[in-house]
Amino acid sequence: MTSFADDIEAGGADRRSRRRAETKAEILRLAVEEMAEHGAAGLSMSRVARRLGVQPPSLYKYFDSRAALYDALFGIGQRRYLRTARRAAEQAPPGLAGFAPVLRAGARWSAENPVLAQLMFWRTVPGFVPTEQAYAPALELRRDWGERVRAAVERGELGAGAAGEEGLDLLASLIAGMVSMQLSNEPDAGFEGSRFLRHVDRIPDLFAAAYPPPPGPGAAAREKRSRTT
Amino acid sequence: MTSFADDIEAGGADRRSRRRAETKAEILRLAVEEMAEHGAAGLSMSRVARRLGVQPPSLYKYFDSRAALYDALFGIGQRRYLRTARRAAEQAPPGLAGFAPVLRAGARWSAENPVLAQLMFWRTVPGFVPTEQAYAPALELRRDWGERVRAAVERGELGAGAAGEEGLDLLASLIAGMVSMQLSNEPDAGFEGSRFLRHVDRIPDLFAAAYPPPPGPGAAAREKRSRTT
DNA sequence: AGCATTAGCTATAGCTATTAGCCTTAGCTG
DNA sequence: CAGCTAAGGCTAATAGCTATAGCTAATGCT
């Protein structure tokens, strides 16, 4: 969170390119600090410049506009969020049982990066629309979830509708709700001990309640297990 | 939505007070139009003044600051939202069966007033913090829900935990999720045919799945009913 | 009819983003 | 190592923003 060094690709191995990338990363870091203080929509180029010890117009050597700065942060956030989810997915068990760890990882990331999460999940900065490129990871993540849900359906853990657009919309709404409540009510609370994010672990059961699996082999065992949990 | 005449109390029966109240209502109306175009955080006093056909400083005769204008809209929105929910509650059946109509009424209101909903449910306007007075209806609504859930618990339709702070947080998260998805993804879509808000009717069942009622008289009948629904 | 208040105005201060254009110097290249 | 390019800073200026101060005319109550 603190450093953006890895998110800026240096144009070349030049010393100049390297220094330029460092400055860009520093600007992004200061921008996030600014947003943490004044709200995601309250980013001021002038204040960032002051923090950097530079006159405001100099910032435009690095980012074409305030919107471009937002877009960079939006894109970095989306990439990191996707990466976080995929890493969690690697270690998660297959099927429905793997939902909770992945959801939890995403929720934790959002709690630890409230400013970026606000920018990404509510689009509330007037005049800012993310570029297609910056938005791309969000579409990838949605595809990931599509596959994950489909796998759970094939395992007989969820009803067929769960893997459709409708089911994915419901699943997205469930996680969005808890993250939204967190961001608007206690953005600085962190993940552990959050009033709202502790409910994230319940999402798989809630989702399964909305799309119950068809009765089949193993249904009785699953039923018993879910009752004791 | 179009008129704010009923939301501004005229100081007296004076002709002056009446005209003043009319102008205030007109300003609020134009402010919402502005916000619909430029985003909730993109309200500009100058643009509102231009629309009203007046110089910017003249607005300050009616609202002390931009924040005061936001606060008025925030308070009006909260009052209307509370009123909408209570009206729906009057006609709703008692117990868990009454949840859906009330939730739906709130969701519909949010879809029809996306700008006010954004201002109220995400607090994303930099520097704006609602006054206690403007926020009060939100607390009342939470108390209403507390009673409604408690009644359902007493009827044996929900588990005991549902009526605690934790349960209410979960319920709030469920509705917030769908409204949030609506506001960020298709704010201009309206209620009917919304991808996300159609899931609102499922909330009671989801909530009941999280706080299942203790087995007791009528449990079998309830079980059968919920399966056929 | 008289007069206080209201509701407009202009001018101004101090922010903001952004563009234009200048100048120095860092550092790559021949 | 010399020279040149372009990176990266600067100042000045424009246009827009919120907000305050203070003036003026007319509204409409008493």
Coordinates of C-alpha atoms (C1' of nucleotides) in Angstrom, one line a residue:
Chain A
M1 CA 0.0 0.0 0.0
T2 CA 2.7 2.4 0.9
S3 CA 4.8 2.1 -2.2
F4 CA 3.7 2.2 -5.8
A5 CA 7.2 1.4 -7.2
D6 CA 6.1 -1.9 -8.7
D7 CA 3.1 -0.5 -10.3
I8 CA 4.9 2.0 -12.6
E9 CA 6.7 0.5 -15.5
A10 CA 9.8 2.4 -16.3
G11 CA 10.0 3.1 -20.0
G12 CA 13.6 2.0 -20.3
A13 CA 16.6 1.0 -18.1
D14 CA 17.8 4.6 -18.4
R15 CA 18.7 6.4 -15.3
R16 CA 16.2 9.1 -16.4
S17 CA 13.4 6.6 -16.9
R18 CA 14.1 5.2 -13.5
R19 CA 14.1 8.5 -11.7
R20 CA 10.9 9.4 -13.6
A21 CA 9.2 6.2 -12.5
E22 CA 10.3 6.9 -8.9
T23 CA 8.8 10.4 -9.0
K24 CA 5.5 9.0 -10.5
A25 CA 5.3 6.5 -7.7
E26 CA 6.0 9.1 -5.1
I27 CA 3.2 11.3 -6.6
L28 CA 0.8 8.4 -6.4
R29 CA 1.7 7.8 -2.8
L30 CA 1.1 11.4 -1.8
A31 CA -2.1 11.4 -3.8
V32 CA -3.4 8.5 -1.7
E33 CA -2.4 10.3 1.5
E34 CA -4.3 13.4 0.3
M35 CA -7.4 11.3 -0.5
A36 CA -7.3 9.7 2.9
E37 CA -7.4 13.1 4.5
H38 CA -9.9 14.9 2.2
G39 CA -11.9 12.0 0.7
A40 CA -11.5 10.2 -2.5
A41 CA -13.1 13.1 -4.5
G42 CA -11.0 15.7 -2.6
L43 CA -7.7 15.1 -4.3
S44 CA -6.0 18.4 -5.0
M45 CA -3.2 18.7 -7.5
S46 CA -1.9 21.8 -5.7
R47 CA -1.7 20.1 -2.4
V48 CA 0.0 17.1 -3.8
A49 CA 2.5 19.5 -5.5
R50 CA 3.1 21.2 -2.1
R51 CA 3.7 17.9 -0.4
L52 CA 6.2 17.0 -3.1
G53 CA 7.9 20.3 -2.7
V54 CA 7.2 21.4 -6.3
Q55 CA 5.1 24.0 -8.0
P56 CA 1.7 22.8 -9.2
P57 CA 2.3 22.9 -13.0
S58 CA 5.3 20.6 -12.6
L59 CA 3.0 17.8 -11.7
Y60 CA 1.7 17.9 -15.3
K61 CA 5.1 16.6 -16.5
Y62 CA 4.1 13.3 -14.9
F63 CA 0.4 13.1 -15.2
D64 CA -1.6 14.9 -18.0
S65 CA -4.4 15.9 -15.7
R66 CA -6.1 15.2 -12.4
A67 CA -8.3 12.6 -14.2
A68 CA -5.1 10.9 -15.4
L69 CA -3.9 10.6 -11.8
Y70 CA -7.2 9.2 -10.7
D71 CA -7.1 6.7 -13.6
A72 CA -3.6 5.5 -12.7
L73 CA -4.8 4.9 -9.1
F74 CA -8.0 3.3 -10.3
G75 CA -6.0 0.9 -12.6
I76 CA -3.4 0.1 -9.9
G77 CA -6.2 -0.6 -7.4
Q78 CA -8.0 -2.9 -9.8
R79 CA -4.9 -4.8 -10.6
R80 CA -4.0 -5.3 -7.0
Y81 CA -7.5 -6.3 -6.1
L82 CA -7.5 -8.9 -8.8
R83 CA -4.1 -10.2 -7.8
T84 CA -5.1 -10.5 -4.2
A85 CA -8.2 -12.5 -5.1
R86 CA -6.3 -14.8 -7.4
R87 CA -3.6 -15.5 -4.8
A88 CA -6.3 -16.4 -2.3
A89 CA -7.9 -18.6 -4.8
E90 CA -4.7 -20.5 -5.4
Q91 CA -4.7 -21.7 -1.8
A92 CA -8.4 -22.1 -1.4
P93 CA -10.2 -25.5 -1.5
P94 CA -12.2 -26.2 -4.7
G95 CA -15.9 -25.6 -4.9
L96 CA -18.2 -23.6 -2.5
A97 CA -15.8 -24.1 0.4
G98 CA -13.3 -21.9 -1.5
F99 CA -15.6 -18.9 -1.7
A100 CA -15.1 -17.7 1.8
P101 CA -11.3 -17.4 1.7
V102 CA -11.4 -15.5 -1.6
L103 CA -14.2 -13.2 -0.5
R104 CA -12.4 -12.6 2.8
A105 CA -9.2 -11.7 1.0
G106 CA -11.0 -9.1 -1.2
A107 CA -12.8 -7.7 1.8
R108 CA -9.6 -7.4 3.8
W109 CA -7.9 -5.6 0.9
S110 CA -10.8 -3.2 0.7
A111 CA -10.6 -2.5 4.4
E112 CA -6.9 -1.9 4.1
N113 CA -7.1 0.3 1.1
P114 CA -10.3 2.2 1.7
V115 CA -9.4 5.1 -0.5
L116 CA -8.7 3.0 -3.5
A117 CA -11.8 0.9 -2.8
Q118 CA -14.0 4.0 -2.8
L119 CA -12.6 5.1 -6.0
M120 CA -13.0 1.7 -7.6
F121 CA -16.4 0.5 -6.2
W122 CA -18.4 3.7 -6.0
R123 CA -17.5 6.0 -8.9
T124 CA -18.1 9.2 -7.2
V125 CA -15.4 11.5 -8.4
P126 CA -17.2 14.2 -10.5
G127 CA -16.0 14.0 -14.1
F128 CA -13.9 11.0 -13.7
V129 CA -14.6 7.9 -15.9
P130 CA -12.0 5.2 -15.8
T131 CA -10.4 4.2 -19.1
E132 CA -11.2 0.8 -20.5
Q133 CA -7.7 -0.4 -19.8
A134 CA -7.9 0.6 -16.1
Y135 CA -11.2 -1.2 -15.8
A136 CA -10.2 -4.4 -17.5
P137 CA -9.1 -6.3 -14.3
A138 CA -12.6 -5.9 -12.9
L139 CA -14.0 -7.7 -15.9
E140 CA -11.4 -10.4 -15.5
L141 CA -12.4 -10.9 -11.8
R142 CA -16.0 -11.2 -12.8
R143 CA -15.1 -13.9 -15.2
D144 CA -13.1 -15.7 -12.5
W145 CA -16.1 -15.7 -10.3
G146 CA -18.2 -17.0 -13.1
E147 CA -16.0 -20.0 -13.4
R148 CA -15.7 -20.5 -9.7
V149 CA -19.5 -20.5 -9.3
R150 CA -20.0 -22.8 -12.3
A151 CA -17.5 -25.3 -10.8
A152 CA -19.6 -25.2 -7.5
V153 CA -22.7 -25.8 -9.5
E154 CA -21.1 -28.8 -11.3
R155 CA -20.1 -30.2 -7.9
G156 CA -23.8 -30.1 -7.0
E157 CA -23.2 -27.5 -4.3
L158 CA -25.3 -24.8 -5.8
G159 CA -28.4 -24.6 -8.0
A160 CA -28.0 -24.0 -11.7
G161 CA -29.1 -20.4 -11.7
A162 CA -26.2 -19.4 -9.5
A163 CA -23.8 -19.3 -12.4
G164 CA -25.9 -17.1 -14.6
E165 CA -25.7 -13.3 -14.8
E166 CA -28.4 -13.1 -12.2
G167 CA -26.6 -15.2 -9.7
L168 CA -23.4 -13.4 -10.2
D169 CA -25.2 -10.1 -9.7
L170 CA -26.6 -11.3 -6.4
L171 CA -23.2 -12.6 -5.3
A172 CA -21.6 -9.2 -6.2
S173 CA -24.3 -7.4 -4.3
L174 CA -23.7 -9.4 -1.2
I175 CA -20.0 -8.6 -1.0
A176 CA -20.6 -5.0 -2.2
G177 CA -23.1 -4.5 0.7
M178 CA -20.7 -5.4 3.4
V179 CA -17.8 -3.5 1.9
S180 CA -20.0 -0.5 1.3
M181 CA -21.2 -0.4 4.9
Q182 CA -17.6 -0.6 6.0
L183 CA -16.5 2.2 3.7
S184 CA -19.3 4.6 4.6
N185 CA -19.5 3.9 8.3
E186 CA -16.1 3.0 9.5
P187 CA -13.6 3.5 6.7
D188 CA -10.6 3.6 9.1
A189 CA -11.5 0.6 11.1
G190 CA -9.5 -2.0 9.3
F191 CA -10.5 -5.6 8.6
E192 CA -10.2 -7.3 12.0
G193 CA -13.1 -6.5 14.3
S194 CA -15.1 -4.7 11.6
R195 CA -18.8 -4.7 12.4
F196 CA -19.7 -5.4 8.8
L197 CA -16.9 -7.4 7.3
R198 CA -17.2 -10.2 9.8
H199 CA -20.4 -11.1 7.9
V200 CA -18.4 -11.9 4.8
D201 CA -17.9 -15.5 5.9
R202 CA -21.6 -16.0 5.8
I203 CA -21.9 -15.1 2.1
P204 CA -21.4 -18.6 0.8
D205 CA -24.3 -19.9 3.0
L206 CA -26.5 -17.0 2.0
F207 CA -25.7 -17.5 -1.6
A208 CA -26.5 -21.2 -1.3
A209 CA -29.8 -20.4 0.4
A210 CA -30.7 -18.3 -2.7
Y211 CA -29.6 -21.0 -5.1
P212 CA -30.0 -24.3 -3.2
P213 CA -28.5 -27.3 -4.9
P214 CA -30.7 -30.0 -6.4
P215 CA -31.1 -33.1 -4.2
G216 CA -28.6 -35.7 -5.3
P217 CA -25.9 -37.9 -4.0
G218 CA -24.3 -36.5 -0.9
A219 CA -27.1 -34.1 -0.3
A220 CA -27.9 -35.5 3.1
A221 CA -24.2 -35.3 4.2
R222 CA -24.0 -31.6 3.1
E223 CA -27.3 -30.8 4.9
K224 CA -25.9 -32.3 8.1
R225 CA -22.6 -30.5 7.8
S226 CA -24.2 -27.1 7.2
R227 CA -26.5 -27.5 10.2
T228 CA -23.6 -28.1 12.6
T229 CA -21.6 -25.2 11.2
Chain B
M1 CA -38.9 14.5 -6.4
T2 CA -39.5 17.5 -8.6
S3 CA -40.8 19.8 -5.9
F4 CA -39.3 20.6 -2.5
A5 CA -42.1 23.0 -1.5
D6 CA -43.3 20.8 1.3
D7 CA -39.8 20.3 2.7
I8 CA -39.2 23.9 3.5
E9 CA -41.0 25.3 6.5
A10 CA -41.9 28.9 5.9
G11 CA -40.9 31.0 8.9
G12 CA -44.3 32.8 9.0
A13 CA -47.4 33.3 7.0
D14 CA -45.8 36.5 5.6
R15 CA -45.8 37.0 1.9
R16 CA -42.1 37.5 2.2
S17 CA -41.6 34.2 4.1
R18 CA -43.6 32.4 1.5
R19 CA -41.6 33.8 -1.4
R20 CA -38.4 33.1 0.5
A21 CA -39.5 29.5 1.0
E22 CA -40.4 29.2 -2.7
T23 CA -36.9 30.4 -3.7
K24 CA -35.3 28.0 -1.3
A25 CA -37.3 25.1 -2.7
E26 CA -36.4 26.2 -6.3
I27 CA -32.7 26.3 -5.3
L28 CA -32.9 22.8 -3.9
R29 CA -34.6 21.6 -7.1
L30 CA -31.9 23.1 -9.3
A31 CA -29.2 21.7 -7.0
V32 CA -30.5 18.2 -7.5
E33 CA -30.5 18.8 -11.3
E34 CA -26.9 19.9 -11.1
M35 CA -25.9 16.9 -9.1
A36 CA -27.7 14.6 -11.5
E37 CA -25.5 16.0 -14.3
H38 CA -22.2 16.4 -12.5
G39 CA -22.4 13.8 -9.7
A40 CA -23.4 14.2 -6.1
A41 CA -20.0 15.7 -5.2
G42 CA -20.0 18.0 -8.3
L43 CA -22.5 20.5 -7.0
S44 CA -21.5 24.1 -7.9
M45 CA -23.0 27.1 -6.3
S46 CA -22.1 29.2 -9.3
R47 CA -23.9 26.9 -11.7
V48 CA -26.9 26.8 -9.5
A49 CA -26.9 30.6 -9.4
R50 CA -26.7 30.7 -13.2
R51 CA -29.6 28.4 -13.5
L52 CA -31.6 30.5 -11.1
G53 CA -30.7 33.6 -13.1
V54 CA -28.9 35.3 -10.2
Q55 CA -25.3 36.2 -9.3
P56 CA -23.5 33.6 -7.2
P57 CA -23.3 35.6 -3.9
S58 CA -27.1 36.0 -3.9
L59 CA -27.4 32.3 -3.1
Y60 CA -25.8 32.9 0.2
K61 CA -28.9 34.8 1.3
Y62 CA -30.7 31.5 1.3
F63 CA -28.0 28.9 2.3
D64 CA -25.0 29.9 4.4
S65 CA -22.6 27.7 2.4
R66 CA -22.4 24.9 -0.1
A67 CA -22.3 22.5 2.9
A68 CA -25.5 24.0 4.2
L69 CA -27.1 23.2 0.9
Y70 CA -25.9 19.7 1.0
D71 CA -27.1 19.4 4.6
A72 CA -30.6 20.5 3.6
L73 CA -30.7 18.0 0.8
F74 CA -29.4 15.3 3.1
G75 CA -32.0 16.0 5.7
I76 CA -34.8 16.1 3.2
G77 CA -33.7 12.9 1.7
Q78 CA -33.5 11.1 5.1
R79 CA -37.0 12.4 6.1
R80 CA -38.5 11.3 2.8
Y81 CA -36.8 7.9 2.9
L82 CA -38.1 7.3 6.5
R83 CA -41.6 8.4 5.5
T84 CA -41.6 6.1 2.5
A85 CA -40.5 3.2 4.6
R86 CA -43.1 3.9 7.3
R87 CA -46.0 4.3 4.8
A88 CA -45.0 0.9 3.3
A89 CA -44.9 -0.6 6.8
E90 CA -48.4 0.6 7.6
Q91 CA -49.9 -1.5 4.8
A92 CA -47.5 -4.4 5.2
P93 CA -48.4 -7.7 6.9
P94 CA -46.9 -8.2 10.4
G95 CA -43.8 -10.3 10.9
L96 CA -41.2 -11.5 8.4
A97 CA -43.7 -11.3 5.6
G98 CA -43.8 -7.6 6.0
F99 CA -40.1 -7.2 5.4
A100 CA -40.2 -7.4 1.6
P101 CA -42.7 -4.6 0.9
V102 CA -40.8 -2.2 3.2
L103 CA -37.4 -3.1 1.7
R104 CA -38.9 -2.8 -1.8
A105 CA -40.3 0.6 -1.0
G106 CA -36.9 1.8 0.2
A107 CA -35.1 0.4 -2.8
R108 CA -37.6 1.9 -5.2
W109 CA -37.2 5.3 -3.5
S110 CA -33.4 5.0 -3.9
A111 CA -33.7 4.1 -7.5
E112 CA -36.0 7.1 -8.2
N113 CA -33.8 9.5 -6.2
P114 CA -30.3 8.3 -7.0
V115 CA -28.7 11.6 -6.3
L116 CA -30.1 11.9 -2.8
A117 CA -29.4 8.3 -2.2
Q118 CA -25.7 8.7 -3.1
L119 CA -25.5 11.7 -0.8
M120 CA -27.2 9.8 2.1
F121 CA -25.8 6.3 1.9
W122 CA -22.2 6.9 0.7
R123 CA -20.8 10.0 2.3
T124 CA -18.5 11.0 -0.5
V125 CA -18.7 14.8 -0.7
P126 CA -15.3 16.1 0.5
G127 CA -15.7 18.2 3.6
F128 CA -19.4 17.5 4.1
V129 CA -20.5 16.0 7.3
P130 CA -24.3 16.0 8.0
T131 CA -25.6 17.7 11.0
E132 CA -27.0 15.6 13.8
Q133 CA -30.4 17.0 13.0
A134 CA -30.3 16.0 9.4
Y135 CA -29.0 12.5 10.3
A136 CA -31.7 11.8 12.9
P137 CA -34.2 10.1 10.7
A138 CA -31.7 7.5 9.8
L139 CA -31.4 6.5 13.5
E140 CA -35.2 6.4 13.7
L141 CA -35.4 4.1 10.8
R142 CA -32.8 1.8 12.4
R143 CA -34.9 1.7 15.5
D144 CA -38.0 0.9 13.4
W145 CA -36.1 -2.1 11.9
G146 CA -35.0 -3.1 15.3
E147 CA -38.6 -3.4 16.4
R148 CA -39.7 -5.1 13.2
V149 CA -37.0 -7.7 13.5
R150 CA -37.8 -8.3 17.2
A151 CA -41.4 -8.8 16.4
A152 CA -40.5 -11.4 13.8
V153 CA -38.2 -13.1 16.4
E154 CA -41.1 -13.2 18.8
R155 CA -43.3 -14.8 16.2
G156 CA -40.8 -17.6 15.9
E157 CA -39.9 -16.6 12.3
L158 CA -36.3 -15.7 13.0
G159 CA -33.5 -16.7 15.4
A160 CA -32.9 -14.7 18.5
G161 CA -29.6 -13.1 17.2
A162 CA -31.4 -11.4 14.4
A163 CA -32.7 -8.6 16.6
G164 CA -29.2 -7.7 18.0
E165 CA -26.8 -5.1 16.6
E166 CA -25.1 -7.9 14.6
G167 CA -28.3 -9.0 12.9
L168 CA -29.3 -5.5 12.1
D169 CA -25.9 -4.8 10.6
L170 CA -26.3 -7.8 8.4
L171 CA -29.7 -6.8 7.3
A172 CA -28.5 -3.3 6.5
S173 CA -25.6 -4.7 4.5
L174 CA -27.9 -6.8 2.4
I175 CA -30.1 -3.9 1.3
A176 CA -27.1 -1.6 1.0
G177 CA -25.4 -4.0 -1.3
M178 CA -28.2 -4.1 -3.8
V179 CA -28.7 -0.3 -3.7
S180 CA -25.0 0.3 -4.0
M181 CA -24.6 -1.9 -7.0
Q182 CA -27.6 -0.1 -8.6
L183 CA -26.2 3.4 -7.8
S184 CA -22.7 2.7 -9.1
N185 CA -23.5 0.6 -12.1
E186 CA -26.8 1.9 -13.4
P187 CA -27.9 4.9 -11.5
D188 CA -30.3 6.1 -14.2
A189 CA -32.0 2.7 -14.7
G190 CA -35.0 3.2 -12.3
F191 CA -36.5 0.5 -10.1
E192 CA -38.4 -1.7 -12.6
G193 CA -36.2 -4.0 -14.4
S194 CA -33.1 -3.2 -12.4
R195 CA -30.6 -6.0 -12.5
F196 CA -29.7 -5.6 -8.9
L197 CA -32.9 -4.4 -7.1
R198 CA -34.9 -7.3 -8.3
H199 CA -33.0 -9.3 -5.7
V200 CA -34.4 -7.2 -2.9
D201 CA -37.4 -9.6 -2.5
R202 CA -34.9 -12.3 -1.6
I203 CA -33.6 -10.5 1.4
P204 CA -36.1 -11.8 3.9
D205 CA -35.2 -15.4 3.0
L206 CA -31.5 -14.7 3.0
F207 CA -31.8 -13.1 6.4
A208 CA -33.8 -16.0 7.7
A209 CA -31.1 -18.4 6.4
A210 CA -28.6 -16.5 8.5
Y211 CA -30.8 -16.5 11.6
P212 CA -33.0 -19.6 11.3
P213 CA -35.8 -19.8 13.8
P214 CA -35.7 -22.3 16.6
P215 CA -37.9 -25.4 15.9
G216 CA -41.3 -24.9 17.4
P217 CA -45.0 -25.0 16.8
G218 CA -45.7 -24.2 13.1
A219 CA -42.1 -24.9 12.1
A220 CA -43.1 -27.7 9.7
A221 CA -45.7 -25.5 8.1
R222 CA -43.2 -22.6 7.6
E223 CA -40.7 -25.0 6.2
K224 CA -43.1 -26.3 3.7
R225 CA -44.2 -22.8 2.7
S226 CA -40.7 -21.5 2.1
R227 CA -39.9 -24.5 0.0
T228 CA -42.8 -24.0 -2.4
T229 CA -42.1 -20.2 -2.6
Chain C
dA1 C1' -46.8 56.9 4.7
dG2 C1' -42.8 55.6 6.6
dC3 C1' -39.3 52.6 7.3
dA4 C1' -37.0 48.1 8.4
dT5 C1' -35.8 44.1 6.1
dT6 C1' -34.9 41.6 2.2
dA7 C1' -32.7 40.4 -1.8
dG8 C1' -30.4 41.7 -5.2
dC9 C1' -25.8 43.7 -6.9
dT10 C1' -20.4 44.5 -7.5
dA11 C1' -15.8 44.0 -5.9
dT12 C1' -12.5 41.2 -3.8
dA13 C1' -9.7 37.5 -1.6
dG14 C1' -8.0 33.3 -1.9
dC15 C1' -8.5 28.9 -3.5
dT16 C1' -8.5 25.5 -7.7
dA17 C1' -6.9 23.1 -12.5
dT18 C1' -4.6 23.9 -16.5
dT19 C1' -1.8 26.0 -20.5
dA20 C1' 2.1 28.5 -22.5
dG21 C1' 6.5 29.5 -22.6
dC22 C1' 11.1 29.9 -20.7
dC23 C1' 15.5 28.1 -18.8
dT24 C1' 18.7 25.2 -16.6
dT25 C1' 20.9 21.1 -16.2
dA26 C1' 21.1 16.1 -16.3
dG27 C1' 22.8 12.7 -18.7
dC28 C1' 22.9 10.1 -23.2
dT29 C1' 25.6 9.8 -27.6
dG30 C1' 29.0 10.4 -30.8
Chain D
dC1 C1' 35.1 14.2 -23.3
dA2 C1' 32.2 17.7 -25.8
dG3 C1' 28.0 18.7 -27.3
dC4 C1' 23.3 18.5 -27.7
dT5 C1' 18.6 16.9 -26.5
dA6 C1' 15.0 16.7 -23.8
dA7 C1' 13.6 16.2 -19.0
dG8 C1' 12.0 18.7 -15.4
dG9 C1' 11.8 22.5 -13.0
dC10 C1' 10.0 27.5 -13.0
dT11 C1' 6.9 31.9 -13.6
dA12 C1' 2.9 34.1 -15.6
dA13 C1' -1.6 33.9 -16.8
dT14 C1' -6.5 32.2 -17.6
dA15 C1' -10.7 30.8 -16.1
dG16 C1' -13.4 28.9 -12.7
dC17 C1' -14.6 28.0 -7.8
dT18 C1' -16.5 29.4 -2.6
dA19 C1' -17.2 32.9 0.3
dT20 C1' -17.2 37.7 2.5
dA21 C1' -18.0 42.8 2.6
dG22 C1' -20.5 46.3 1.7
dC23 C1' -23.7 49.0 -1.2
dT24 C1' -28.5 49.9 -3.0
dA25 C1' -33.2 49.5 -4.3
dA26 C1' -37.5 48.0 -3.7
dT27 C1' -40.7 45.2 -1.1
dG28 C1' -44.3 45.0 1.9
dC29 C1' -45.4 45.1 7.1
dT30 C1' -47.0 48.4 10.7

